[in-house]
Short mmCIF file of C-alpha atoms in Angstrom, two decimals:
data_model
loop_
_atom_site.label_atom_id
_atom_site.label_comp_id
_atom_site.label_asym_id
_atom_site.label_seq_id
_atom_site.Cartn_x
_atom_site.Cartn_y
_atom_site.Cartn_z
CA UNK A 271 46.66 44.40 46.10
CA UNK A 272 47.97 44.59 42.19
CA UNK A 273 45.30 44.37 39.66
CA UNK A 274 45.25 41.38 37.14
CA UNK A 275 45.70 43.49 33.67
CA UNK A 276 42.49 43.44 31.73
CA UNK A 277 42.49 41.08 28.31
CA UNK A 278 42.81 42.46 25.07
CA UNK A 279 40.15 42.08 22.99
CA UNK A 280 40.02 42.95 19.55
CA UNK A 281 36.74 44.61 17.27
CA UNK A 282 35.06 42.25 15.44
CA UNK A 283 35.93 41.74 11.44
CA UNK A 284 33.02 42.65 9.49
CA UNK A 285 34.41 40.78 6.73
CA UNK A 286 35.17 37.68 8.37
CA UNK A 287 31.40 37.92 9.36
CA UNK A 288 30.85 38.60 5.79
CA UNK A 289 33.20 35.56 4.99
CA UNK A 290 31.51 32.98 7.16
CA UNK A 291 27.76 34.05 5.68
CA UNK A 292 28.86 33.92 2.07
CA UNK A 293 30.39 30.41 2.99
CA UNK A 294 27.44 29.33 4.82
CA UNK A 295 25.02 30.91 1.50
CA UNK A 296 27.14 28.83 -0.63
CA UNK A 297 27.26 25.53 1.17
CA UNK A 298 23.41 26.12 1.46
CA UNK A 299 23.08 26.22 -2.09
CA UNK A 300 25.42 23.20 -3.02
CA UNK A 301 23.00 21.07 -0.66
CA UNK A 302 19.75 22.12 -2.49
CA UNK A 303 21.41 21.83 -5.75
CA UNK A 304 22.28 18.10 -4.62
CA UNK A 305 18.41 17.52 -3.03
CA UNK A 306 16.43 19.48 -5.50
CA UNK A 307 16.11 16.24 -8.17
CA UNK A 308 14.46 14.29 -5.52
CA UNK A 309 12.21 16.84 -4.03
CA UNK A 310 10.82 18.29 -7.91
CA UNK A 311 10.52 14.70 -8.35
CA UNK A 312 7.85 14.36 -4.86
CA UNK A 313 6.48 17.47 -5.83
CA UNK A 314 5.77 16.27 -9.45
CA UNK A 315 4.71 12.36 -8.65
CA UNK A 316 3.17 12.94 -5.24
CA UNK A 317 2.20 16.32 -4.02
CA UNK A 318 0.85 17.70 -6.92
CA UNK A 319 -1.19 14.83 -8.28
CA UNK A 320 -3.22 14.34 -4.57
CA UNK A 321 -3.44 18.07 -4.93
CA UNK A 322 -5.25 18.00 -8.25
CA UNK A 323 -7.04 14.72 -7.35
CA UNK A 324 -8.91 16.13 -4.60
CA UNK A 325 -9.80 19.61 -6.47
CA UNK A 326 -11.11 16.42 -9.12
CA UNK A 327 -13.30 15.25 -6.87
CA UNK A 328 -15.57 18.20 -6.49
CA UNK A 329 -15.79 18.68 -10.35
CA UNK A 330 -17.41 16.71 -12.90
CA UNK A 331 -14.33 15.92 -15.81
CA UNK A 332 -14.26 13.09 -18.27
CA UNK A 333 -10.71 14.24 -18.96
CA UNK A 334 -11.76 15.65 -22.57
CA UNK A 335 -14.01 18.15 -22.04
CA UNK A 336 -13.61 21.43 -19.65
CA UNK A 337 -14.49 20.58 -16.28
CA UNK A 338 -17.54 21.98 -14.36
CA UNK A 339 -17.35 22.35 -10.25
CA UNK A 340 -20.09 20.64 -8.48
CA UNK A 341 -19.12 20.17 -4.89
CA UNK A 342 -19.94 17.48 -2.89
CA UNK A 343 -22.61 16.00 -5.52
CA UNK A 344 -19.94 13.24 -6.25
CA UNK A 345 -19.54 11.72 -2.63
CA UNK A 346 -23.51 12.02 -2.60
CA UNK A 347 -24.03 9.93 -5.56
CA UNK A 348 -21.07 7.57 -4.02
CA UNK A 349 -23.22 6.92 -1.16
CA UNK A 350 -26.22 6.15 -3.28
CA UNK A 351 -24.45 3.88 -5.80
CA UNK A 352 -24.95 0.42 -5.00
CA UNK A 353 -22.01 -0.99 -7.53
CA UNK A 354 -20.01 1.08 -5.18
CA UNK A 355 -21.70 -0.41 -2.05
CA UNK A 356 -20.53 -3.77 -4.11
CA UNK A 357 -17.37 -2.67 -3.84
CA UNK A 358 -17.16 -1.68 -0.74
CA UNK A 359 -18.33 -5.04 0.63
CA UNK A 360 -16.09 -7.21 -1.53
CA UNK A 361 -13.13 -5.08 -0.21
CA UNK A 362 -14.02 -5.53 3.44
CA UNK A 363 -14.80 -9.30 2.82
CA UNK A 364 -11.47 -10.04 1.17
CA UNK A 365 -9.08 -7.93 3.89
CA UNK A 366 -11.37 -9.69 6.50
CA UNK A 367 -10.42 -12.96 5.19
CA UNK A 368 -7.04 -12.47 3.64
CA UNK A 369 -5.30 -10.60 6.83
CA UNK A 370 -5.69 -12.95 9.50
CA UNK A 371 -5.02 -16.08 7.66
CA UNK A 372 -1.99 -14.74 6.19
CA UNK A 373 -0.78 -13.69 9.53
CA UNK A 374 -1.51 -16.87 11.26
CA UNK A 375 0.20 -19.20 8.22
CA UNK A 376 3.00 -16.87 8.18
CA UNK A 377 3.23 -17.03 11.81
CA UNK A 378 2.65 -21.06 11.60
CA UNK A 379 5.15 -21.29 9.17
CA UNK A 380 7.91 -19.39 10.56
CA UNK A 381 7.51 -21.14 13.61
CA UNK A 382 8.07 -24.95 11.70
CA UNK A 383 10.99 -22.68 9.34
CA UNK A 384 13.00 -21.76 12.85
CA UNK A 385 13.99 -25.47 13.47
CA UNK A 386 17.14 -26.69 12.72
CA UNK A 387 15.99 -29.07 10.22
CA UNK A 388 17.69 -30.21 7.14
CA UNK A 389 17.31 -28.14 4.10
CA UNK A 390 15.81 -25.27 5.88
CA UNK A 391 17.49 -22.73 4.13
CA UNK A 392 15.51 -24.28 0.54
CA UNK A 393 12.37 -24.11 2.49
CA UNK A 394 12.49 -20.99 3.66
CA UNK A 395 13.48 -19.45 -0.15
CA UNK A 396 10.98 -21.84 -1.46
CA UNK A 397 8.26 -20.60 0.70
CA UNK A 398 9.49 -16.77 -0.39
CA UNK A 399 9.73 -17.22 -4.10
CA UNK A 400 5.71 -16.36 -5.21
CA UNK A 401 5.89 -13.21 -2.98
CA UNK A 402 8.65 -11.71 -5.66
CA UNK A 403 6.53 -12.78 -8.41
CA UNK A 404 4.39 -10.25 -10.02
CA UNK A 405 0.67 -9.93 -9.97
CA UNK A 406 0.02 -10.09 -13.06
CA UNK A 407 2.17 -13.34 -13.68
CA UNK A 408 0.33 -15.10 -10.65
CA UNK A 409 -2.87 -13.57 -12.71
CA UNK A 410 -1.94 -15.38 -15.70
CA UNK A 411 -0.38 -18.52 -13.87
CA UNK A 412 -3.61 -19.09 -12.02
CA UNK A 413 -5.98 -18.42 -15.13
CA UNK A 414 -4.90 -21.29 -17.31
CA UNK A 415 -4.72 -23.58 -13.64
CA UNK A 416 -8.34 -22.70 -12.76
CA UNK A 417 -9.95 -22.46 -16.02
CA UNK A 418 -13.26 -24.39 -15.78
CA UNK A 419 -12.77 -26.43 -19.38
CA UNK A 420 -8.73 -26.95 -19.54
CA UNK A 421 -7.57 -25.57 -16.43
CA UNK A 422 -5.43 -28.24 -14.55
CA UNK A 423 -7.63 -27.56 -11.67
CA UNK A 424 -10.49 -29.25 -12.67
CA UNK A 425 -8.39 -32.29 -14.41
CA UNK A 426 -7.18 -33.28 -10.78
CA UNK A 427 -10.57 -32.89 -9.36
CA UNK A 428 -11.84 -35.07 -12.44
CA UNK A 429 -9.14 -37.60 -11.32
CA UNK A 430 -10.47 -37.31 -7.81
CA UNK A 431 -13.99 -37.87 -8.48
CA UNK A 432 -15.01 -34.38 -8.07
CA UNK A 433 -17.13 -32.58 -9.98
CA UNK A 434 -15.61 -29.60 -12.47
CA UNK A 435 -15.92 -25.93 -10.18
CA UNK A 436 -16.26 -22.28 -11.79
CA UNK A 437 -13.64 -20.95 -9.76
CA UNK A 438 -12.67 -17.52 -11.37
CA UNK A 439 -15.76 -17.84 -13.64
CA UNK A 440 -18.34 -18.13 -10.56
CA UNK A 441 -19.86 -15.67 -8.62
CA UNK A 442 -19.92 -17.45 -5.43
CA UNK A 443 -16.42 -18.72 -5.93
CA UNK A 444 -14.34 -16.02 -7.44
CA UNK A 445 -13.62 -13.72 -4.64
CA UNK A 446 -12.66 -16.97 -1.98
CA UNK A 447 -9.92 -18.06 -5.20
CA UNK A 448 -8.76 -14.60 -5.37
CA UNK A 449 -8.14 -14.68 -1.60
CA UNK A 450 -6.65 -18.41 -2.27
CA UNK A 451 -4.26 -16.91 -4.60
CA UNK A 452 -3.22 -13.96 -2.71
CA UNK A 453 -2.15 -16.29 0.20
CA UNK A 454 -0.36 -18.06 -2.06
CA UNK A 455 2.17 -15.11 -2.51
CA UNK A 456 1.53 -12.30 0.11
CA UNK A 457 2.05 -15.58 3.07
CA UNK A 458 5.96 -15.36 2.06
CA UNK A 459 5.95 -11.85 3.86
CA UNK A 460 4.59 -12.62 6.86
CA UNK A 461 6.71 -15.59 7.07
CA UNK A 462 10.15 -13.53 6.76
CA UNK A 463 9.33 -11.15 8.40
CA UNK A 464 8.09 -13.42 11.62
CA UNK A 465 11.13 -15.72 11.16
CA UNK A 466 13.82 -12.50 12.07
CA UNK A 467 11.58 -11.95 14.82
CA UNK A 468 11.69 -14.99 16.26
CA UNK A 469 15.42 -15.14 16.47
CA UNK A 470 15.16 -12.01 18.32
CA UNK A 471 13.18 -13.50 21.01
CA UNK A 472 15.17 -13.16 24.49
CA UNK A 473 16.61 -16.48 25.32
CA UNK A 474 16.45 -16.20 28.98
CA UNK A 475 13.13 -15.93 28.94
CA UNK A 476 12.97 -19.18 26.86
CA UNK A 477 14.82 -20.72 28.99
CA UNK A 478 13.26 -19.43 32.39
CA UNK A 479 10.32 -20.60 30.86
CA UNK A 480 11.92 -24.12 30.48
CA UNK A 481 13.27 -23.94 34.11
CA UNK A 482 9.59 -23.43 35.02
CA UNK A 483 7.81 -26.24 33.46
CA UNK A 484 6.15 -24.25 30.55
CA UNK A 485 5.15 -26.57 27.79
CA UNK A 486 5.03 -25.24 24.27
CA UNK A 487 1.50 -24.00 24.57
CA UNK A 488 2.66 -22.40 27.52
CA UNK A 489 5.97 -20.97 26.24
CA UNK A 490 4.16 -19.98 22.85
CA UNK A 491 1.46 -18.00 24.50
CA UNK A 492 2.98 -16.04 27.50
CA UNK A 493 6.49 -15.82 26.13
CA UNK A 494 6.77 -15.71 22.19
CA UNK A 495 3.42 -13.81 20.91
CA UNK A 496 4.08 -11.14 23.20
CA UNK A 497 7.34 -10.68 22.21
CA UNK A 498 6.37 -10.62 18.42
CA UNK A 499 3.80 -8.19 19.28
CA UNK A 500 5.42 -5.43 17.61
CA UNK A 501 5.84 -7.42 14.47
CA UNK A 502 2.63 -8.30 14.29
CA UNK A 503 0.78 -5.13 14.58
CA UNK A 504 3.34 -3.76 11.45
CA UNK A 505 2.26 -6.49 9.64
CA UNK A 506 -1.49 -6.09 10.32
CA UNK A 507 -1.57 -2.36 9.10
CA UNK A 508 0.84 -3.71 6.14
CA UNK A 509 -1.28 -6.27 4.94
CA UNK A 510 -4.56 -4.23 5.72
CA UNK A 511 -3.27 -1.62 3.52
CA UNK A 512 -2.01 -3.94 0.68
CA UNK A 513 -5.35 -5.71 0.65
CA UNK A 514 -7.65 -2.47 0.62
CA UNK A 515 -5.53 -1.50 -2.83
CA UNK A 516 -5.75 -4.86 -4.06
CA UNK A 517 -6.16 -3.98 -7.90
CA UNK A 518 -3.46 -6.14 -10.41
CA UNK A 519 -4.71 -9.55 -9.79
CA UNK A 520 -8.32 -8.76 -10.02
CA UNK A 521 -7.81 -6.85 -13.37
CA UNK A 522 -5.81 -9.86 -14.96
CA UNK A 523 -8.29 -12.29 -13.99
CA UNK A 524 -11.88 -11.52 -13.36
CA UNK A 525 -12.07 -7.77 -14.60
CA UNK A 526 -14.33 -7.41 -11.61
CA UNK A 527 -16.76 -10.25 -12.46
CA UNK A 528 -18.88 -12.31 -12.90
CA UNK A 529 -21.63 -10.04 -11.79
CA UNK A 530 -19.18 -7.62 -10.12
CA UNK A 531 -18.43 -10.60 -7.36
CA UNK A 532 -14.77 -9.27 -7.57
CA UNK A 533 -15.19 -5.29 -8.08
CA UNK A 534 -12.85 -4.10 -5.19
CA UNK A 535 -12.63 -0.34 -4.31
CA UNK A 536 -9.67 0.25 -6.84
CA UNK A 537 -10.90 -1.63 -9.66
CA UNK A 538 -14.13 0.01 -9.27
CA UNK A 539 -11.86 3.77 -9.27
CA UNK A 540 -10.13 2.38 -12.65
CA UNK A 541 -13.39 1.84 -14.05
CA UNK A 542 -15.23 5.01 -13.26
CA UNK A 543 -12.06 7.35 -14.41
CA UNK A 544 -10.64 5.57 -17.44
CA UNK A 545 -13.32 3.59 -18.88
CA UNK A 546 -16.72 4.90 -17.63
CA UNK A 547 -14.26 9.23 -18.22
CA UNK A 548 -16.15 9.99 -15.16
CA UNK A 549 -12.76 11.15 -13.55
CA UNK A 550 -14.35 12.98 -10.48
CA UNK A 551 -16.69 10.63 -9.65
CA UNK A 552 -13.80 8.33 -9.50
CA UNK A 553 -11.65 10.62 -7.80
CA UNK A 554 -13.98 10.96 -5.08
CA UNK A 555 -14.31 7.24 -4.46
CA UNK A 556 -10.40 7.52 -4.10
CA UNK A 557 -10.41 9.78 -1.12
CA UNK A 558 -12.73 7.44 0.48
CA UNK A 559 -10.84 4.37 -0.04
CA UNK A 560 -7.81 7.32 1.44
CA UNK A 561 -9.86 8.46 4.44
CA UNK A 562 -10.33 4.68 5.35
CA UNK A 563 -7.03 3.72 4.79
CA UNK A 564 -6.31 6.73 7.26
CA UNK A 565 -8.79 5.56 9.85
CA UNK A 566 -7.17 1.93 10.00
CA UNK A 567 -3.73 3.51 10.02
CA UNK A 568 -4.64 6.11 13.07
CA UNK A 569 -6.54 2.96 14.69
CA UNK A 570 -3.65 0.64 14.43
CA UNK A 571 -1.30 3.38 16.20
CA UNK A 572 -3.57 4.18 18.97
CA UNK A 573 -4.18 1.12 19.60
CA UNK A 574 -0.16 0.02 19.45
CA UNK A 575 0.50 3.22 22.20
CA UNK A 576 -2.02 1.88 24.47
CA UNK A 577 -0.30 -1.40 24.58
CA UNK A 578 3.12 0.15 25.18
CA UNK A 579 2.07 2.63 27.97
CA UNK A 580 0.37 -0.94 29.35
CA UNK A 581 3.46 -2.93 29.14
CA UNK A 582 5.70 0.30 30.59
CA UNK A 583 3.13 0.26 33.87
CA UNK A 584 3.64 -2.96 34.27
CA UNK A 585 7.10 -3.35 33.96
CA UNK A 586 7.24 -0.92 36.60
#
C-alpha cells in the first residue's frame, strides 16, 4: 500500500516571533499610556489618602506639628468619649427613621405615579426635582422656612392657631426636621427608581393574578413586592449608606446643635480634624463609621444570597 507523502513543514522564524512580541510590547504600552490618567488619578484621590488615613489613626497629628505614633490609644479614647457616643446615637436614630420611610413613600408614590393619569409625566418630574437640588441649598431653603422668629413656618402655624416651634433651634426637634427635610429630597430616589421597576413587573403574573380573584392587597403582596425585591434591597444599602455620611445639611443648618442634638458621625469627624487639629483622633472615628458601613454592606449581601438560593429551591 503507497504511503501518503509526509507534509512539509517549515522552521520557525525567530524574527517573526520577535515581530509579534515587539507588536504585542507596543500595543501593551499604547493601552497603559491611554489608562494611566485614570489610574494615577485613583491612586492619588483614593488609594493613597485611605492609606495615609489609617497610618493617621494610630498617631496623634494636629496637621502642624510632627506627628507622634500612639497605637490604638485613639479608638480607646473613642470608646470612652461620650460626644462620640452622641454621635453615634443620633446617626443610628436618623438612618433608623429616615430609611424606611423613604422607602415606603417612594414605594407609595411610585405606585399612585404608575397610573395612567393625566399629567403624570409633571408629577413624576415634580416629585424628582428636590433630589437634584443641593444640600446646602435645601440647608439654606429650609433655614429661613423654619426659623423660629420669621421663618414662614411658624407664620402658618400662627395662622392656624398653633403655637410658634424651635424646629432647627430645639433640641428635641432638630434631628426629627432634619429627617423631615431629608425626605423631602432623598424620597425622589426611591420613587424613580421603584417606578422602572414596576414596569418591569411580569404581566402574566398580573394578570394570572386577576384570573384568580386577587384583589389589590392580594396582587400587591404576593405578586409585586416580591418582584421589586431586588430593588428594594439596593435601595436599602443605598440609602443606609447615604444616611450614615449624612454631613452637608447638618453643617448648613444646625452645626451639630443645639446641645449636639444633631452631631452625626461625620460632622463629629469634621470637627475633631479641622477645628478641634486632632486629625488622628478624627481619623480613627472615620474607620469606625468605615468598618460599620462595611458590616451593613456584608449584611445586606448575605442576607440578599440567602433569599436567592431560597427563591432558586423553590422554583425548583
Amino acid at each position: 500500500m503507497p504511503t501518503l507523502p509526509r507534509p512539509l513543514t517549515l522552521p520557525p522564524d525567530p524574527s517573526g516571533r520577535r515581530a509579534l512580541r515587539r507588536r504585542r510590547h507596543g500595543e501593551t504600552a499604547t493601552a497603559w499610556a491611554f489608562v494611566s490618567p485614570a489610574v494615577l488619578v485613583i491612586l492619588g484621590l483614593s488609594v493613597l489618602p485611605v492609606v495615609w488615613s489609617l497610618l493617621l489613626s494610630f498617631q496623634a497629628n494636629d496637621l502642624v506639628t510632627p506627628s507622634r505614633w500612639v497605637g490604638l490609644d485613639n479608638y480607646r479614647a473613642l470608646s470612652q468619649d461620650p460626644h462620640f457616643s452622641q454621635a453615634v446615637r443620633n446617626t443610628l436614630l436618623y438612618t433608623f427613621l429616615y430609611v424606611p420611610l423613604s422607602i415606603a413613600i417612594g414605594l407609595a408614590l411610585a405606585l399612585a405615579l404608575n397610573r395612567r393619569i393625566r399629567f403624570v409625566g409633571l408629577y413624576r418630574t415634580l416629585f424628582f426635582v428636590p433630589f437634584v437640588i443641593s444640600a446646602t441649598a435645601q440647608g439654606v431653603l429650609f433655614s429661613f422656612i423654619l426659623d423660629p422668629d420669621f421663618g414662614a413656618a411658624n407664620s402658618v402655624l400662627h395662622h392656624l392657631g398653633i403655637s410658634p416651634q424651635g424646629f432647627l433651634t430645639d433640641s428635641s426637634q432638630a434631628l426629627f426636621v432634619l429627617v423631615a427635610i431629608t425626605l423631602w429630597s432623598g424620597t425622589g430616589l426611591c420613587t424613580v427608581i421603584y417606578l422602572a421597576a414596576l414596569q418591569d413587573v411580569d404581566q402574566s403574573l398580573i394578570e394570572a393574578a386577576h384570573l384568580d380573584g386577587a384583589g389589590r392587597w392580594q396582587l400587591l403582596r404576593h405578586v409585586t413586592l416580591p418582584a421589586l425585591s431586588p430593588v428594594s434591597v439596593f435601595l436599602l444599602l443605598w440609602q443606609t449608606i447615604q444616611s450614615l455620611q449624612v454631613f452637608d445639611l447638618v453643617y448648613v443648618t444646625t452645626k451639630g446643635g443645639p446641645l449636639g442634638s444633631t452631631t452625626v458621625i461625620v460632622y463629629f469627624i469634621w470637627e475633631q480634624a479641622f477645628k478641634n487639629f486632632t486629625a488622628g483622633y478624627g481619623a480613627a472615628a472615620a474607620y469606625v463609621l468605615a468598618l460599620a458601613l462595611f458590616v451593613v454592606a456584608a449584611v445586606l449581601r448575605v442576607a440578599r444570597g440567602r433569599e436567592r438560593t431560597l427563591r432558586t429551591k423553590a422554583a425548583a
